[in-house]
mmCIF file of C-alpha atoms in Angstrom:
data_model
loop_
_atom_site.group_PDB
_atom_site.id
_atom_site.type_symbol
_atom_site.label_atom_id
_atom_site.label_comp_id
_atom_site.label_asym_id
_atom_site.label_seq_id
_atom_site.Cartn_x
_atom_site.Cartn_y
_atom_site.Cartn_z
ATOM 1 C CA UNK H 1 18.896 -9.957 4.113
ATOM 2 C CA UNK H 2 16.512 -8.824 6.390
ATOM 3 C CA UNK H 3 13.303 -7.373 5.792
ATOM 4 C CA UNK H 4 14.349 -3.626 7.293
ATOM 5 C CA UNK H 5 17.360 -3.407 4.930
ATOM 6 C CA UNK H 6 15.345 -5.021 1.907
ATOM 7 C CA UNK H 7 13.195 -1.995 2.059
ATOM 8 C CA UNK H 8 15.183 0.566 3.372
ATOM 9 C CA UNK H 9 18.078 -0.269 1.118
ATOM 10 C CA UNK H 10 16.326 -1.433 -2.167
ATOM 11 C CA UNK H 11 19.893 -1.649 -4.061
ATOM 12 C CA UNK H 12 21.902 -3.313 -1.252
ATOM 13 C CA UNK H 13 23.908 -5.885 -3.479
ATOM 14 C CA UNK H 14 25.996 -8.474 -1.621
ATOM 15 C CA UNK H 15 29.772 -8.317 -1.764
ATOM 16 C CA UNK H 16 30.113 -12.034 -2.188
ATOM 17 C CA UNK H 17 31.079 -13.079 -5.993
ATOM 18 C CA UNK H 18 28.272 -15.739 -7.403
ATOM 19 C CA UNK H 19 29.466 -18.943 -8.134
ATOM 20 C CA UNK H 20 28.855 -20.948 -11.042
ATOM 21 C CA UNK H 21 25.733 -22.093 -11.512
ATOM 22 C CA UNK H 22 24.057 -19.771 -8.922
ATOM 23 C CA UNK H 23 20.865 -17.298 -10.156
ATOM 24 C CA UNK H 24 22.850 -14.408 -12.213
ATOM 25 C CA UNK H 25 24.674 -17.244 -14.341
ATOM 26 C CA UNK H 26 21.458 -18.932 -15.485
ATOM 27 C CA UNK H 27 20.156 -19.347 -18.737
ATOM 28 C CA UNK H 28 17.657 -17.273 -19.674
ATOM 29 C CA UNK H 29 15.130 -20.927 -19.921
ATOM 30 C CA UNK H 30 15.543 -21.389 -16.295
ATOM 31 C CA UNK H 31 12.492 -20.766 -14.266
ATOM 32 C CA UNK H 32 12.443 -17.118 -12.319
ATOM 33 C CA UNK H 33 13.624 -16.909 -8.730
ATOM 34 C CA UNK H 34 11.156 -16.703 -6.265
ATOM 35 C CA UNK H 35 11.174 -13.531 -4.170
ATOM 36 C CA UNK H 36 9.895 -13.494 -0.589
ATOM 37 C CA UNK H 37 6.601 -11.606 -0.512
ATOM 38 C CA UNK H 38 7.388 -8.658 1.190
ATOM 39 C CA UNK H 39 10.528 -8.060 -1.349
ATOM 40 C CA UNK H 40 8.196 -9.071 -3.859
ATOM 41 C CA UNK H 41 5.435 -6.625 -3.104
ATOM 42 C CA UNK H 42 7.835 -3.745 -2.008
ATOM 43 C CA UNK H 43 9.567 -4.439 -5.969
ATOM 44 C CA UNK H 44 5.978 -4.295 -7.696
ATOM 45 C CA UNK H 45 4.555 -1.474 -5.586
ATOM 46 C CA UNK H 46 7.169 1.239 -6.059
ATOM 47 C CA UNK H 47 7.290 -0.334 -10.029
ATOM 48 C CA UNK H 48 3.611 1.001 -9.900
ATOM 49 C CA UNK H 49 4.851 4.383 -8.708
ATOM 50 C CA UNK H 50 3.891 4.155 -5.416
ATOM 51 C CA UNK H 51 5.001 6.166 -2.377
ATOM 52 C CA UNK H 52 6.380 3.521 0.209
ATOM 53 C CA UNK H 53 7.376 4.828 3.986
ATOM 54 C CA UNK H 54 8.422 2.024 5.659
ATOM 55 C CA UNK H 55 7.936 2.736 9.783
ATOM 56 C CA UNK H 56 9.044 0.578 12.671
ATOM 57 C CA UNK H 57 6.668 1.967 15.253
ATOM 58 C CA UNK H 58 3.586 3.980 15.515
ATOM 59 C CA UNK H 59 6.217 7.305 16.616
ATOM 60 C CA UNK H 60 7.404 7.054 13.248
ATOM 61 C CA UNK H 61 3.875 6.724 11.463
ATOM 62 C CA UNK H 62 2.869 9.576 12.711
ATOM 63 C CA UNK H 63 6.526 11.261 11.734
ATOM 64 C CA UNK H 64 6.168 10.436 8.532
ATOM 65 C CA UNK H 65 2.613 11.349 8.159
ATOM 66 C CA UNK H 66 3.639 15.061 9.285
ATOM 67 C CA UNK H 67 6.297 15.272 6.752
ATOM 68 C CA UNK H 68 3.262 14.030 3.782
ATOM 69 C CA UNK H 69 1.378 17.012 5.502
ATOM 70 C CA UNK H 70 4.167 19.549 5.306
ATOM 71 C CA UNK H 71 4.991 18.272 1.592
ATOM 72 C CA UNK H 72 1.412 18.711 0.181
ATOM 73 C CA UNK H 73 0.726 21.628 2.779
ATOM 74 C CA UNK H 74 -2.431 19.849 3.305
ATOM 75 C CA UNK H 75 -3.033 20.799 6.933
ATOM 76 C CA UNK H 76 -6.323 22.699 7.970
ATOM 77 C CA UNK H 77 -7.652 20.695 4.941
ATOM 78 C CA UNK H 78 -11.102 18.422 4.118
ATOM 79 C CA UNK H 79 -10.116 14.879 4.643
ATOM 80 C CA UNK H 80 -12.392 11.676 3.126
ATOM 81 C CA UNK H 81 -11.886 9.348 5.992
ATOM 82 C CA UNK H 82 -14.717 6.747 7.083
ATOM 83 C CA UNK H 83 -12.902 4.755 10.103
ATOM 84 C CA UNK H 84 -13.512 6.061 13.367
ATOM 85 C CA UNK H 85 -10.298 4.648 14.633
ATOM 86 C CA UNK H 86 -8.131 6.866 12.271
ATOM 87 C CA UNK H 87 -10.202 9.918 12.736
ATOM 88 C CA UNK H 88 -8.742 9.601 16.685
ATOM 89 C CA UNK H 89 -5.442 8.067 15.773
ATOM 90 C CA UNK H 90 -5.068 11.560 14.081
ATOM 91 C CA UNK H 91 -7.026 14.040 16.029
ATOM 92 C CA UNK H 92 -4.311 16.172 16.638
ATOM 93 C CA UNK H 93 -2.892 17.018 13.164
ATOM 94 C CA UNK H 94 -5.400 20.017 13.149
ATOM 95 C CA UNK H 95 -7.229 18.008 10.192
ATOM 96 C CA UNK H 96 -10.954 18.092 9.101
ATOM 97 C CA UNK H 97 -12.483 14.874 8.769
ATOM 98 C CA UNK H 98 -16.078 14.188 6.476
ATOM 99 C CA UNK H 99 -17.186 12.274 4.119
ATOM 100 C CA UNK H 100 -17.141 13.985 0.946
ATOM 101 C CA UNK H 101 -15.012 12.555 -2.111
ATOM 102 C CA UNK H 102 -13.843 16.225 -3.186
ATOM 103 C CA UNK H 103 -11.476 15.975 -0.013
ATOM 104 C CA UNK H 104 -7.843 16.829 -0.208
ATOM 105 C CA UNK H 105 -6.873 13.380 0.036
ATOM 106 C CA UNK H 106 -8.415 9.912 1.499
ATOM 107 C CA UNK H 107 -7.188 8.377 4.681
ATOM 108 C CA UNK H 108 -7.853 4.688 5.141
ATOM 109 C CA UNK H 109 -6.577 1.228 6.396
ATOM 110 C CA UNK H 110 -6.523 -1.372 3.652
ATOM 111 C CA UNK H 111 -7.403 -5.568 3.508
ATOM 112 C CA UNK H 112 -4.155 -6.386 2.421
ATOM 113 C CA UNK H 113 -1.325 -5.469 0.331
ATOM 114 C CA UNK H 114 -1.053 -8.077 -2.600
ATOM 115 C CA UNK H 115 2.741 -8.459 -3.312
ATOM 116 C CA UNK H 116 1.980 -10.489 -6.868
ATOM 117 C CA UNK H 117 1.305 -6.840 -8.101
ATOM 118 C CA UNK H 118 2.131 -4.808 -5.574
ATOM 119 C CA UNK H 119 -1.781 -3.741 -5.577
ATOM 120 C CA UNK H 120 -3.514 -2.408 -2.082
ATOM 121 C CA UNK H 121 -6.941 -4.792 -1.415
ATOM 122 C CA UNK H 122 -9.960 -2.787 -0.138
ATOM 123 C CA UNK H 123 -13.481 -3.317 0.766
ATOM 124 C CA UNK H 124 -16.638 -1.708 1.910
ATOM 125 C CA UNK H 125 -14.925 -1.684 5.564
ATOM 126 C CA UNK H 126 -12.620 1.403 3.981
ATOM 127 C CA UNK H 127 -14.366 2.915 1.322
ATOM 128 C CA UNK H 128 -18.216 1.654 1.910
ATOM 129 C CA UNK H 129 -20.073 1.449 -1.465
ATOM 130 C CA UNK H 130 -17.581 3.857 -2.774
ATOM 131 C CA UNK H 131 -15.714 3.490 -6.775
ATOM 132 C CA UNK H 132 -12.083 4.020 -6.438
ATOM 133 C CA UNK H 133 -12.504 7.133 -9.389
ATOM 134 C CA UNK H 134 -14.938 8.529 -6.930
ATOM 135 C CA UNK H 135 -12.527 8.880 -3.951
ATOM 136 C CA UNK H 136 -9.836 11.733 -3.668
ATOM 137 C CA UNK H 137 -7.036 11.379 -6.197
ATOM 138 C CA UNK H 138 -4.282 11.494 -3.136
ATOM 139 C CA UNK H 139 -4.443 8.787 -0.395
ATOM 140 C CA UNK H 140 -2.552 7.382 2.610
ATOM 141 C CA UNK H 141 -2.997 4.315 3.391
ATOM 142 C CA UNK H 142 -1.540 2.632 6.606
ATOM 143 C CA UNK H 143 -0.960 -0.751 6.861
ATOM 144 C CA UNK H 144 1.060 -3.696 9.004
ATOM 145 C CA UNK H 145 3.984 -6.059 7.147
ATOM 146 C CA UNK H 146 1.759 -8.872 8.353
ATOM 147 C CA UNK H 147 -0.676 -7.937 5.807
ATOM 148 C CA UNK H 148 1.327 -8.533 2.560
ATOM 149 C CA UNK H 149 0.034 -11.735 1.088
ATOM 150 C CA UNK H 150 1.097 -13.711 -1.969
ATOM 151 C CA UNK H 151 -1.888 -12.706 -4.169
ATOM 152 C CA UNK H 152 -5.452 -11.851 -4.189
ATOM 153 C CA UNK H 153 -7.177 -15.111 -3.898
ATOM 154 C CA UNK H 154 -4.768 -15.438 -0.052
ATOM 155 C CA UNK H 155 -6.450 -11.643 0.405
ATOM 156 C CA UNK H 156 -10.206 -12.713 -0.381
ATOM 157 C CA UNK H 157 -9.842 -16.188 2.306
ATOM 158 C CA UNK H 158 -8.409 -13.475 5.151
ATOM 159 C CA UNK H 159 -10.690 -11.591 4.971
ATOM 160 C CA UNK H 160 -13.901 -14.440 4.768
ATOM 161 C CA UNK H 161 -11.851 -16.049 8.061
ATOM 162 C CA UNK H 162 -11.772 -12.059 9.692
ATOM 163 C CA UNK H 163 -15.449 -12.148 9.154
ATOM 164 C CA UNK H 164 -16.845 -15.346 9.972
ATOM 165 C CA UNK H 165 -17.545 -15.940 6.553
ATOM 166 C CA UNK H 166 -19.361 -13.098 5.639
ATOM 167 C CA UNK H 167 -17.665 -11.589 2.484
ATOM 168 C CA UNK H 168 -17.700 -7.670 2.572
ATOM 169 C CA UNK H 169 -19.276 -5.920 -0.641
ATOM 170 C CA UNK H 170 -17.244 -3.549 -2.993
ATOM 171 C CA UNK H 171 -13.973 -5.276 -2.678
ATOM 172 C CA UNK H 172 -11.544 -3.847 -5.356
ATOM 173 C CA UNK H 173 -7.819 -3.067 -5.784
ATOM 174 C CA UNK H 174 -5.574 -0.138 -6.391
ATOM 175 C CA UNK H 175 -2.207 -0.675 -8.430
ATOM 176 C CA UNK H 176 -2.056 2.035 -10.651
ATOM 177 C CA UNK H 177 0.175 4.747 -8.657
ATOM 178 C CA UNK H 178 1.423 7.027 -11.572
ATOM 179 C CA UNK H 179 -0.408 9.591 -13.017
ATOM 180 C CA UNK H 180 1.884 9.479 -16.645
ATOM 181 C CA UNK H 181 1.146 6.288 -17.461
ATOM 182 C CA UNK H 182 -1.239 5.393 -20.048
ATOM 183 C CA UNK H 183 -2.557 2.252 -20.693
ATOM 184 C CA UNK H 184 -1.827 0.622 -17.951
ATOM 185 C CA UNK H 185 -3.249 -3.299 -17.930
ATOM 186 C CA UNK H 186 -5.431 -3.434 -14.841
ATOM 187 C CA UNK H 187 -7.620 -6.467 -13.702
ATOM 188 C CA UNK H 188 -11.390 -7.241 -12.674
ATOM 189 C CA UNK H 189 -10.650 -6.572 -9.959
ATOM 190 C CA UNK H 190 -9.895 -2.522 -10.191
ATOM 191 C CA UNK H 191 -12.653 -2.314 -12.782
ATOM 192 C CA UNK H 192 -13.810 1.400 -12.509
ATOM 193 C CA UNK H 193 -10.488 2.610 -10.837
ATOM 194 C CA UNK H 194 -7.782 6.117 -12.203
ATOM 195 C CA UNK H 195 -4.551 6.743 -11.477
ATOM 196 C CA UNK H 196 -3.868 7.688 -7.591
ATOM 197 C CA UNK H 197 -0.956 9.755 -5.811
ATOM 198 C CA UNK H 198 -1.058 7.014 -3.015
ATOM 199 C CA UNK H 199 2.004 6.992 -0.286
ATOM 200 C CA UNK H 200 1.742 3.788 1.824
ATOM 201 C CA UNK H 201 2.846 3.995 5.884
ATOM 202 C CA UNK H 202 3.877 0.378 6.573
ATOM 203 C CA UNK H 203 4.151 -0.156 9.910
ATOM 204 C CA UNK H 204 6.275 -3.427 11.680
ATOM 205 C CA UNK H 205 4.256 -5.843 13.443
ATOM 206 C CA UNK H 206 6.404 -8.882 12.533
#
């Protein structure tokens, strides 16, 4: 199945019967089946009650980033971004961009999206020397299908070969999505992160 109906159509089931012996007749001792990444990481991030908008060109990036604004009625409101690039990407949604972590919400780019988790990678090139529990509690983040990597060691070497081996500071993850669960095991590497109302714009560039 392709990757546009994976996502769009997260219970498509096949109409073919399974044979003997295929996946949903094994024992419960054979090894898992191994998902393709992006299925893998679209599985794990809505699991970690993510909000995923899954756009096949720029048009409908910035569609579905007018419909977030509408939903939230966050227009004519403070928004933490730190990219230049975004600030003009989004120059006309009658938005007020600074650099204060009270902000409405936080609009970034991300590293990569780690589909072992379903986790978003950051570094100092999106939040600077920022903690994740000191950004906004709502974010979008925008990202392209050819950033969704297997795990977070794949995510450190991309970006050491982006940057000529110079390893950013600050880089930590986000996986925690819902805000009523308690608990939740998180890693190293989201040490001083909370709970964040994140929706994800992934945009096609496969």
């Amino acid at each position: 199945m392709s990757l546009i109906k994976r996502l769009l159509f997260p219970s498509y089931k096949s109409d073919k019967k399974p044979q003997t012996g295929q996946p949903s007749d094994r024992s419960s001792y054979y090894p898992e089946q191994k998902l393709p990444v992006d299925e893998k990481f679209t599985y794990h991030f809505r699991n970690n009650g993510g909000k995923f908008i899954y756009c096949e060109d720029w048009e409908e990036a910035l569609e579905a980033f007018d419909n977030i604004m509408v939903e939230n009625d966050w227009y004519e409101q403070d928004v933490f971004c730190l990219e230049e690039q975004l600030r003009q990407r989004f120059d006309g949604f009658n938005l007020k961009f600074v650099n204060k972590s009270d902000s409405k919400f936080f609009l970034s780019t991300c590293e990569s999206l780690v589909a072992k988790t379903g986790a978003i990678l950051l570094s100092s090139n999106q939040v600077k020397e920022k903690k994740l529990n000191e950004l906004p509690d709502s974010m979008i983040i925008l990202a392209k299908t050819s950033q969704i990597v297997e795990n977070i060691s794949e995510g450190l070497r991309i970006i050491k070969n982006q940057s000529s081996g110079y390893i950013p500071s600050n880089i930590t993850t986000i996986q925690d999505f819902e805000t009523d669960k308690e608990d939740k095991e998180k890693d190293f590497m989201s040490y001083g992160s909370s709970t964040k109302n994140l929706y994800l714009l992934l945009l096609e560039d496969l």
